[in-house]
mmCIF file of C-alpha atoms and ligand atoms in Angstrom:
data_model
loop_
_atom_site.group_PDB
_atom_site.id
_atom_site.type_symbol
_atom_site.label_atom_id
_atom_site.label_comp_id
_atom_site.label_asym_id
_atom_site.label_seq_id
_atom_site.Cartn_x
_atom_site.Cartn_y
_atom_site.Cartn_z
ATOM 1 C CA MET A 91 -60.838 92.357 95.541
ATOM 2 C CA ILE A 92 -60.650 95.673 93.684
ATOM 3 C CA GLN A 93 -57.898 97.823 95.175
ATOM 4 C CA ILE A 94 -58.818 101.314 96.265
ATOM 5 C CA PHE A 95 -57.239 104.742 96.672
ATOM 6 C CA ASP A 96 -59.209 107.074 98.920
ATOM 7 C CA GLY A 97 -58.840 110.831 98.392
ATOM 8 C CA HIS A 98 -59.505 112.186 101.890
ATOM 9 C CA ASN A 99 -59.562 111.098 105.529
ATOM 10 C CA ASP A 100 -59.098 112.801 108.883
ATOM 11 C CA ALA A 101 -57.795 109.782 110.815
ATOM 12 C CA LEU A 102 -54.535 111.501 111.854
ATOM 13 C CA THR A 103 -56.255 114.264 113.770
ATOM 14 C CA ARG A 104 -58.765 112.126 115.651
ATOM 15 C CA GLU A 105 -58.238 112.090 119.392
ATOM 16 C CA ASP A 106 -57.748 108.304 119.367
ATOM 17 C CA TYR A 107 -55.187 108.323 116.525
ATOM 18 C CA ALA A 108 -52.789 106.359 118.736
ATOM 19 C CA ARG A 109 -54.949 103.294 118.125
ATOM 20 C CA PHE A 110 -54.665 103.636 114.330
ATOM 21 C CA ALA A 111 -52.399 100.625 113.911
ATOM 22 C CA GLN A 112 -54.350 98.152 116.050
ATOM 23 C CA GLY A 113 -57.844 99.403 115.191
ATOM 24 C CA ARG A 114 -60.234 101.881 116.783
ATOM 25 C CA PRO A 115 -63.772 100.947 117.722
ATOM 26 C CA GLY A 116 -66.107 103.596 116.349
ATOM 27 C CA GLY A 117 -63.648 105.058 113.860
ATOM 28 C CA HIS A 118 -64.036 104.947 110.088
ATOM 29 C CA LEU A 119 -60.474 104.290 108.963
ATOM 30 C CA ASP A 120 -57.581 102.476 110.609
ATOM 31 C CA LEU A 121 -54.991 99.959 109.522
ATOM 32 C CA PRO A 122 -57.031 96.749 109.992
ATOM 33 C CA LYS A 123 -60.022 98.324 108.215
ATOM 34 C CA MET A 124 -57.846 99.542 105.323
ATOM 35 C CA ARG A 125 -56.527 96.017 104.877
ATOM 36 C CA ALA A 126 -59.986 94.447 105.133
ATOM 37 C CA GLY A 127 -61.479 96.861 102.606
ATOM 38 C CA GLY A 128 -58.667 96.829 100.037
ATOM 39 C CA ILE A 129 -57.614 100.472 100.542
ATOM 40 C CA ARG A 130 -53.985 100.377 99.430
ATOM 41 C CA GLY A 131 -53.456 104.123 99.390
ATOM 42 C CA ALA A 132 -55.120 107.202 100.838
ATOM 43 C CA ILE A 133 -54.693 110.931 101.288
ATOM 44 C CA PHE A 134 -54.232 111.600 105.018
ATOM 45 C CA SER A 135 -55.381 115.097 105.869
ATOM 46 C CA ILE A 136 -53.968 117.339 108.578
ATOM 47 C CA PHE A 137 -56.591 119.837 109.699
ATOM 48 C CA THR A 138 -56.253 122.400 112.508
ATOM 49 C CA PRO A 139 -59.691 123.334 113.869
ATOM 50 C CA SER A 140 -60.604 126.903 114.724
ATOM 51 C CA ARG A 141 -60.633 127.668 118.441
ATOM 52 C CA GLY A 142 -64.056 127.220 119.951
ATOM 53 C CA SER A 143 -65.594 126.188 116.634
ATOM 54 C CA ARG A 144 -68.448 123.770 116.886
ATOM 55 C CA HIS A 145 -69.892 121.774 114.044
ATOM 56 C CA SER A 146 -73.382 122.978 114.808
ATOM 57 C CA ALA A 147 -75.893 124.363 112.362
ATOM 58 C CA LEU A 148 -77.233 127.868 112.753
ATOM 59 C CA PRO A 149 -80.677 127.877 111.179
ATOM 60 C CA ARG A 150 -81.401 131.292 109.728
ATOM 61 C CA GLN A 151 -84.742 133.033 109.696
ATOM 62 C CA ASP A 152 -85.181 132.151 106.019
ATOM 63 C CA GLY A 153 -84.811 128.414 106.806
ATOM 64 C CA VAL A 154 -81.401 128.125 105.135
ATOM 65 C CA LEU A 155 -78.956 125.912 107.016
ATOM 66 C CA GLU A 156 -75.671 127.670 107.703
ATOM 67 C CA PHE A 157 -72.538 126.487 109.487
ATOM 68 C CA ARG A 158 -70.146 129.291 110.401
ATOM 69 C CA TYR A 159 -66.439 128.565 110.396
ATOM 70 C CA ASP A 160 -65.177 132.098 110.289
ATOM 71 C CA GLN A 161 -62.540 132.120 113.058
ATOM 72 C CA PRO A 162 -59.098 132.304 111.450
ATOM 73 C CA VAL A 163 -56.281 130.106 112.778
ATOM 74 C CA SER A 164 -52.872 131.695 113.326
ATOM 75 C CA HIS A 165 -49.833 130.471 111.431
ATOM 76 C CA ALA A 166 -48.052 129.772 114.733
ATOM 77 C CA ARG A 167 -50.805 127.570 116.123
ATOM 78 C CA ALA A 168 -51.410 125.724 112.850
ATOM 79 C CA ALA A 169 -47.682 125.140 112.342
ATOM 80 C CA ALA A 170 -47.326 123.568 115.793
ATOM 81 C CA HIS A 171 -50.466 121.459 115.424
ATOM 82 C CA ALA A 172 -49.697 120.284 111.898
ATOM 83 C CA THR A 173 -46.073 119.468 112.684
ATOM 84 C CA ALA A 174 -47.207 117.145 115.473
ATOM 85 C CA ALA A 175 -49.759 115.452 113.224
ATOM 86 C CA ALA A 176 -47.208 114.970 110.434
ATOM 87 C CA GLY A 177 -44.929 113.425 113.049
ATOM 88 C CA ARG A 178 -47.633 110.806 113.695
ATOM 89 C CA LEU A 179 -47.521 109.800 110.053
ATOM 90 C CA HIS A 180 -43.723 109.548 110.096
ATOM 91 C CA ASP A 181 -43.954 107.445 113.257
ATOM 92 C CA LEU A 182 -46.412 105.097 111.522
ATOM 93 C CA GLU A 183 -43.901 104.797 108.681
ATOM 94 C CA LEU A 184 -40.956 104.172 111.035
ATOM 95 C CA THR A 185 -42.895 101.447 112.817
ATOM 96 C CA GLY A 186 -43.758 99.791 109.498
ATOM 97 C CA HIS A 187 -47.515 100.393 109.566
ATOM 98 C CA LEU A 188 -47.790 102.781 106.615
ATOM 99 C CA ARG A 189 -45.451 103.976 103.899
ATOM 100 C CA LEU A 190 -45.334 107.650 103.042
ATOM 101 C CA ALA A 191 -45.912 108.220 99.304
ATOM 102 C CA ARG A 192 -43.242 110.632 98.043
ATOM 103 C CA GLY A 193 -43.657 109.642 94.385
ATOM 104 C CA ILE A 194 -45.987 107.602 92.212
ATOM 105 C CA GLY A 195 -43.607 104.626 92.483
ATOM 106 C CA ASP A 196 -44.390 104.374 96.213
ATOM 107 C CA LEU A 197 -48.101 104.081 95.424
ATOM 108 C CA ASP A 198 -47.472 101.576 92.629
ATOM 109 C CA GLN A 199 -45.438 99.485 95.063
ATOM 110 C CA ALA A 200 -48.215 99.539 97.666
ATOM 111 C CA PHE A 201 -50.749 98.437 95.046
ATOM 112 C CA ALA A 202 -48.414 95.652 93.883
ATOM 113 C CA ASP A 203 -47.321 94.064 97.153
ATOM 114 C CA ASP A 204 -48.794 92.998 100.489
ATOM 115 C CA GLY A 205 -46.841 95.454 102.611
ATOM 116 C CA PRO A 206 -48.099 98.526 104.433
ATOM 117 C CA PRO A 207 -50.642 100.728 102.620
ATOM 118 C CA ALA A 208 -49.388 104.072 101.305
ATOM 119 C CA ALA A 209 -50.293 107.443 102.822
ATOM 120 C CA VAL A 210 -50.177 110.803 101.042
ATOM 121 C CA LEU A 211 -49.479 113.675 103.459
ATOM 122 C CA HIS A 212 -52.006 116.491 102.928
ATOM 123 C CA LEU A 213 -52.589 119.879 104.582
ATOM 124 C CA GLU A 214 -56.279 120.834 104.654
ATOM 125 C CA GLY A 215 -55.877 124.606 104.801
ATOM 126 C CA ALA A 216 -52.346 125.974 104.439
ATOM 127 C CA GLU A 217 -52.171 128.023 107.659
ATOM 128 C CA ALA A 218 -49.142 125.963 108.718
ATOM 129 C CA ILE A 219 -47.235 127.518 105.769
ATOM 130 C CA ASP A 220 -46.123 131.161 106.140
ATOM 131 C CA PRO A 221 -47.397 133.602 103.451
ATOM 132 C CA GLU A 222 -43.794 133.979 102.185
ATOM 133 C CA LEU A 223 -43.841 130.203 101.547
ATOM 134 C CA GLU A 224 -40.516 129.603 103.302
ATOM 135 C CA ALA A 225 -41.935 126.610 105.174
ATOM 136 C CA LEU A 226 -43.267 125.010 101.991
ATOM 137 C CA GLU A 227 -39.893 123.552 101.005
ATOM 138 C CA LEU A 228 -39.470 122.025 104.452
ATOM 139 C CA TRP A 229 -42.920 120.473 104.283
ATOM 140 C CA TYR A 230 -42.125 119.105 100.824
ATOM 141 C CA ALA A 231 -38.937 117.588 102.212
ATOM 142 C CA ALA A 232 -41.054 116.058 104.995
ATOM 143 C CA GLY A 233 -43.242 114.362 102.405
ATOM 144 C CA LEU A 234 -46.062 116.850 101.774
ATOM 145 C CA ARG A 235 -47.569 115.920 98.393
ATOM 146 C CA SER A 236 -51.075 117.442 98.566
ATOM 147 C CA LEU A 237 -52.481 120.695 99.942
ATOM 148 C CA GLY A 238 -55.722 122.644 100.050
ATOM 149 C CA PRO A 239 -54.921 126.387 100.186
ATOM 150 C CA VAL A 240 -57.903 126.969 102.469
ATOM 151 C CA TRP A 241 -60.362 125.089 104.609
ATOM 152 C CA SER A 242 -63.859 126.606 104.935
ATOM 153 C CA ARG A 243 -62.602 129.883 106.448
ATOM 154 C CA ALA A 244 -60.339 132.750 105.399
ATOM 155 C CA ASN A 245 -56.548 132.698 105.649
ATOM 156 C CA ALA A 246 -53.572 134.485 104.072
ATOM 157 C CA PHE A 247 -54.088 132.554 100.833
ATOM 158 C CA GLY A 248 -57.797 132.922 100.158
ATOM 159 C CA HIS A 249 -61.324 132.324 101.355
ATOM 160 C CA GLY A 250 -62.873 128.959 102.005
ATOM 161 C CA VAL A 251 -66.439 128.257 101.033
ATOM 162 C CA PRO A 252 -68.798 128.465 104.026
ATOM 163 C CA PHE A 253 -71.194 125.570 104.591
ATOM 164 C CA ILE A 254 -74.591 126.862 103.483
ATOM 165 C CA SER A 255 -77.456 124.761 102.171
ATOM 166 C CA PRO A 256 -78.950 125.539 99.781
ATOM 167 C CA ALA A 257 -76.489 127.990 98.249
ATOM 168 C CA THR A 258 -74.031 128.298 95.402
ATOM 169 C CA PRO A 259 -70.276 128.113 96.147
ATOM 170 C CA ASP A 260 -70.018 131.789 95.154
ATOM 171 C CA HIS A 261 -69.189 133.515 98.463
ATOM 172 C CA GLY A 262 -66.361 136.007 98.914
ATOM 173 C CA PRO A 263 -63.276 137.044 96.981
ATOM 174 C CA GLY A 264 -60.749 134.799 95.263
ATOM 175 C CA LEU A 265 -57.153 133.852 96.004
ATOM 176 C CA SER A 266 -54.815 136.487 97.461
ATOM 177 C CA GLU A 267 -51.471 137.157 95.760
ATOM 178 C CA ALA A 268 -49.923 134.827 98.355
ATOM 179 C CA GLY A 269 -52.534 132.234 97.425
ATOM 180 C CA LYS A 270 -51.668 132.459 93.736
ATOM 181 C CA ALA A 271 -47.955 132.181 94.570
ATOM 182 C CA LEU A 272 -48.733 129.123 96.707
ATOM 183 C CA VAL A 273 -50.602 127.407 93.861
ATOM 184 C CA ARG A 274 -47.757 128.173 91.418
ATOM 185 C CA ARG A 275 -45.064 126.920 93.796
ATOM 186 C CA CYS A 276 -46.997 123.745 94.586
ATOM 187 C CA SER A 277 -47.257 123.087 90.867
ATOM 188 C CA GLU A 278 -43.481 123.531 90.455
ATOM 189 C CA LEU A 279 -42.611 121.325 93.421
ATOM 190 C CA GLY A 280 -45.144 118.597 92.668
ATOM 191 C CA ILE A 281 -47.684 119.125 95.453
ATOM 192 C CA LEU A 282 -51.279 118.481 94.351
ATOM 193 C CA VAL A 283 -53.567 121.488 94.924
ATOM 194 C CA ASP A 284 -56.973 120.448 96.287
ATOM 195 C CA LEU A 285 -59.882 122.739 95.414
ATOM 196 C CA SER A 286 -62.527 121.094 97.624
ATOM 197 C CA HIS A 287 -62.884 123.846 100.251
ATOM 198 C CA LEU A 288 -62.263 126.869 97.995
ATOM 199 C CA ASN A 289 -65.064 129.288 97.268
ATOM 200 C CA GLU A 290 -66.022 129.715 93.627
ATOM 201 C CA ALA A 291 -63.855 132.796 92.946
ATOM 202 C CA GLY A 292 -60.845 130.989 94.408
ATOM 203 C CA PHE A 293 -61.622 127.882 92.358
ATOM 204 C CA TRP A 294 -61.542 129.875 89.116
ATOM 205 C CA ASP A 295 -58.410 131.800 90.166
ATOM 206 C CA ALA A 296 -56.658 128.474 90.729
ATOM 207 C CA ALA A 297 -58.030 127.050 87.458
ATOM 208 C CA ARG A 298 -56.707 130.055 85.485
ATOM 209 C CA LEU A 299 -53.202 129.346 86.780
ATOM 210 C CA ALA A 300 -53.458 125.883 85.129
ATOM 211 C CA PRO A 301 -51.273 124.319 87.825
ATOM 212 C CA GLY A 302 -52.128 120.745 86.828
ATOM 213 C CA PRO A 303 -55.242 118.588 86.458
ATOM 214 C CA LEU A 304 -57.927 120.209 88.630
ATOM 215 C CA VAL A 305 -58.809 118.114 91.672
ATOM 216 C CA ALA A 306 -61.524 118.275 94.309
ATOM 217 C CA THR A 307 -60.505 115.507 96.715
ATOM 218 C CA HIS A 308 -63.838 115.287 98.587
ATOM 219 C CA SER A 309 -66.877 116.935 96.995
ATOM 220 C CA ALA A 310 -70.108 116.014 95.235
ATOM 221 C CA ALA A 311 -72.422 117.373 92.531
ATOM 222 C CA HIS A 312 -74.260 120.629 93.271
ATOM 223 C CA ALA A 313 -77.009 119.692 90.802
ATOM 224 C CA LEU A 314 -78.014 116.772 93.077
ATOM 225 C CA CYS A 315 -77.350 118.416 96.457
ATOM 226 C CA ALA A 316 -77.269 122.210 96.363
ATOM 227 C CA SER A 317 -74.768 122.683 99.202
ATOM 228 C CA SER A 318 -72.211 125.479 98.837
ATOM 229 C CA ARG A 319 -69.522 122.776 99.333
ATOM 230 C CA ASN A 320 -70.486 120.949 96.140
ATOM 231 C CA LEU A 321 -69.329 121.503 92.553
ATOM 232 C CA THR A 322 -71.469 123.275 89.978
ATOM 233 C CA ASP A 323 -71.760 121.849 86.470
ATOM 234 C CA ALA A 324 -69.351 124.542 85.221
ATOM 235 C CA GLN A 325 -66.791 123.482 87.831
ATOM 236 C CA LEU A 326 -67.248 119.829 86.861
ATOM 237 C CA GLN A 327 -66.689 120.765 83.201
ATOM 238 C CA ALA A 328 -63.453 122.573 84.108
ATOM 239 C CA ILE A 329 -62.220 119.596 86.138
ATOM 240 C CA GLY A 330 -63.010 117.245 83.265
ATOM 241 C CA ALA A 331 -61.430 119.483 80.619
ATOM 242 C CA SER A 332 -58.213 119.701 82.655
ATOM 243 C CA GLY A 333 -57.982 115.918 82.992
ATOM 244 C CA GLY A 334 -58.616 116.077 86.746
ATOM 245 C CA VAL A 335 -60.863 114.178 89.159
ATOM 246 C CA VAL A 336 -63.617 114.607 91.697
ATOM 247 C CA GLY A 337 -63.259 112.373 94.744
ATOM 248 C CA ILE A 338 -66.928 111.709 95.483
ATOM 249 C CA VAL A 339 -67.403 112.507 99.174
ATOM 250 C CA PHE A 340 -69.397 110.175 101.454
ATOM 251 C CA ALA A 341 -70.715 112.995 103.700
ATOM 252 C CA CYS A 342 -74.472 112.529 104.111
ATOM 253 C CA SER A 343 -75.152 116.286 104.156
ATOM 254 C CA PHE A 344 -73.358 116.768 100.797
ATOM 255 C CA LEU A 345 -75.094 113.788 99.152
ATOM 256 C CA ARG A 346 -78.735 114.247 100.112
ATOM 257 C CA PRO A 347 -81.024 116.729 98.383
ATOM 258 C CA ASP A 348 -82.376 117.676 101.847
ATOM 259 C CA PHE A 349 -78.844 118.155 103.349
ATOM 260 C CA ALA A 350 -79.728 116.065 106.437
ATOM 261 C CA ASP A 351 -76.706 115.063 108.527
ATOM 262 C CA ASP A 352 -78.217 111.615 109.017
ATOM 263 C CA VAL A 353 -76.525 108.198 109.026
ATOM 264 C CA ASP A 354 -79.704 106.740 107.571
ATOM 265 C CA THR A 355 -78.636 107.846 104.112
ATOM 266 C CA PRO A 356 -78.766 105.240 101.339
ATOM 267 C CA LEU A 357 -75.392 104.106 99.999
ATOM 268 C CA HIS A 358 -76.659 104.350 96.456
ATOM 269 C CA LEU A 359 -76.579 108.166 96.686
ATOM 270 C CA ILE A 360 -72.775 107.920 96.414
ATOM 271 C CA ALA A 361 -73.264 105.924 93.203
ATOM 272 C CA THR A 362 -75.815 108.485 91.986
ATOM 273 C CA HIS A 363 -73.305 111.329 92.361
ATOM 274 C CA ALA A 364 -70.603 109.216 90.669
ATOM 275 C CA GLN A 365 -72.987 108.478 87.812
ATOM 276 C CA TYR A 366 -73.892 112.152 87.468
ATOM 277 C CA VAL A 367 -70.254 113.250 87.191
ATOM 278 C CA ALA A 368 -69.543 110.399 84.756
ATOM 279 C CA ASP A 369 -72.531 111.344 82.569
ATOM 280 C CA ARG A 370 -71.576 114.999 82.641
ATOM 281 C CA VAL A 371 -67.812 114.864 82.040
ATOM 282 C CA GLY A 372 -66.795 111.220 81.710
ATOM 283 C CA VAL A 373 -65.945 108.316 84.012
ATOM 284 C CA ASP A 374 -62.225 109.210 83.741
ATOM 285 C CA HIS A 375 -62.928 112.089 86.113
ATOM 286 C CA VAL A 376 -64.731 110.160 88.860
ATOM 287 C CA ALA A 377 -62.882 108.926 91.945
ATOM 288 C CA LEU A 378 -63.501 108.406 95.664
ATOM 289 C CA GLY A 379 -62.831 110.834 98.534
ATOM 290 C CA SER A 380 -64.569 109.505 101.632
ATOM 291 C CA ASP A 381 -63.867 112.124 104.335
ATOM 292 C CA PHE A 382 -63.725 109.167 106.745
ATOM 293 C CA ASP A 383 -63.304 110.266 110.375
ATOM 294 C CA GLY A 384 -64.169 113.817 109.363
ATOM 295 C CA THR A 385 -67.905 113.684 108.765
ATOM 296 C CA THR A 386 -71.138 111.689 109.061
ATOM 297 C CA VAL A 387 -71.210 108.897 106.465
ATOM 298 C CA PRO A 388 -74.007 106.388 105.708
ATOM 299 C CA ARG A 389 -74.518 103.788 108.446
ATOM 300 C CA GLY A 390 -72.307 100.718 108.106
ATOM 301 C CA LEU A 391 -69.871 102.367 105.701
ATOM 302 C CA ASP A 392 -66.215 102.513 106.729
ATOM 303 C CA ALA A 393 -62.822 101.629 105.259
ATOM 304 C CA GLY A 394 -63.476 97.941 105.919
ATOM 305 C CA THR A 395 -66.784 97.811 104.050
ATOM 306 C CA MET A 396 -65.603 99.487 100.848
ATOM 307 C CA PRO A 397 -66.107 96.340 98.713
ATOM 308 C CA GLY A 398 -69.841 96.610 99.461
ATOM 309 C CA LEU A 399 -69.861 100.215 98.298
ATOM 310 C CA LEU A 400 -68.070 99.227 95.078
ATOM 311 C CA GLU A 401 -70.818 96.666 94.442
ATOM 312 C CA VAL A 402 -73.423 99.383 94.844
ATOM 313 C CA ILE A 403 -71.495 101.648 92.452
ATOM 314 C CA ALA A 404 -71.181 98.778 89.946
ATOM 315 C CA ARG A 405 -74.941 98.257 90.034
ATOM 316 C CA ALA A 406 -75.392 101.895 88.984
ATOM 317 C CA GLY A 407 -74.057 100.809 85.593
ATOM 318 C CA PHE A 408 -70.256 100.780 85.680
ATOM 319 C CA ASP A 409 -68.328 97.815 84.250
ATOM 320 C CA THR A 410 -65.259 96.328 85.938
ATOM 321 C CA GLY A 411 -62.782 98.477 84.010
ATOM 322 C CA GLU A 412 -64.694 101.617 84.914
ATOM 323 C CA LEU A 413 -64.934 100.526 88.539
ATOM 324 C CA GLU A 414 -61.158 100.014 88.678
ATOM 325 C CA ALA A 415 -60.659 103.488 87.218
ATOM 326 C CA ILE A 416 -62.945 105.022 89.856
ATOM 327 C CA ALA A 417 -61.262 103.044 92.631
ATOM 328 C CA TRP A 418 -57.651 103.775 91.654
ATOM 329 C CA GLY A 419 -56.799 104.334 87.978
ATOM 330 C CA ASN A 420 -58.080 107.891 87.773
ATOM 331 C CA TRP A 421 -56.313 108.926 90.975
ATOM 332 C CA ARG A 422 -53.117 107.326 89.714
ATOM 333 C CA ARG A 423 -53.207 109.283 86.444
ATOM 334 C CA VAL A 424 -53.776 112.593 88.202
ATOM 335 C CA LEU A 425 -51.234 112.073 90.996
ATOM 336 C CA ALA A 426 -48.569 110.979 88.488
ATOM 337 C CA GLU A 427 -49.163 114.162 86.518
ATOM 338 C CA TRP A 428 -48.926 116.410 89.574
ATOM 339 C CA TRP A 429 -45.909 114.643 91.004
ATOM 340 C CA GLY A 430 -44.043 114.540 87.718
ATOM 341 C CA SER A 431 -43.346 110.872 87.335
HETATM 342 ZN ZN1 ZN B 52 -62.799 118.698 104.274
#
């Protein structure tokens, strides 16, 4: 079985996270499913939702589909919420169910042995970090190795891209001074900076700082699905030129040209986006970033059925070496560069 690294899941902040180790009916990713599907490493996201926010579409008069996520989250609330969620990951490590990846050697070990899969601790939106960045060192010490400065809303560091379809990612101003300092400090410490939820101005601000290979952990190609959350060809070029990766997201509404949030979405659309990025900038820059437990994915797809997805991707025209690069090799290269070993 081809071993897999998955660039984004929300399993830690699901209400039934306590059943992660034994398996959760209805969930996308848990320990038994990771083992069944060959996922030996994954980025585990910690996301603090806005108060009262609902994932419901607001159709506008012009027919454009818009999801508003504009309520900011306070540092105090995010810090409390994220600390508890990070504690869950440490508990899973203490009880021998996962190992926390603090360096590339931990991932290599997980891909070489039969022990617990490896988890990369990720903050999706950096509200839990104060704008002076004092908490960043503590989070690093606690194992934080990946961070998105913003989710799809504004915070002290920048402006997330709203969910609008169809639309470009170009909404709002770029990174604040605190946001630029955060990107620089993450680069120094060895914390991957995820660009997936940044608006376009913020994306280019981060790119200009050249903090490391540019990474969008869970996004797709704007040319195939013109959602504001997807990457334009220019953004794909920048990611490729920097040696980075795009984790192709499995979210139906970011894959389909009609943006429908519908489980009856063909699996091969994931392969189509992978093929597009490969044709555009090279297969070395294609990876996987499911967004399991955080979105609607095609029916039947979960962590346990990943081998079936790999078969579908292979049929799109990738050979075994390329498939292994998409499944793990490209992530490994990029993470090793960010983490400095
Ligand atoms: Zn996300």
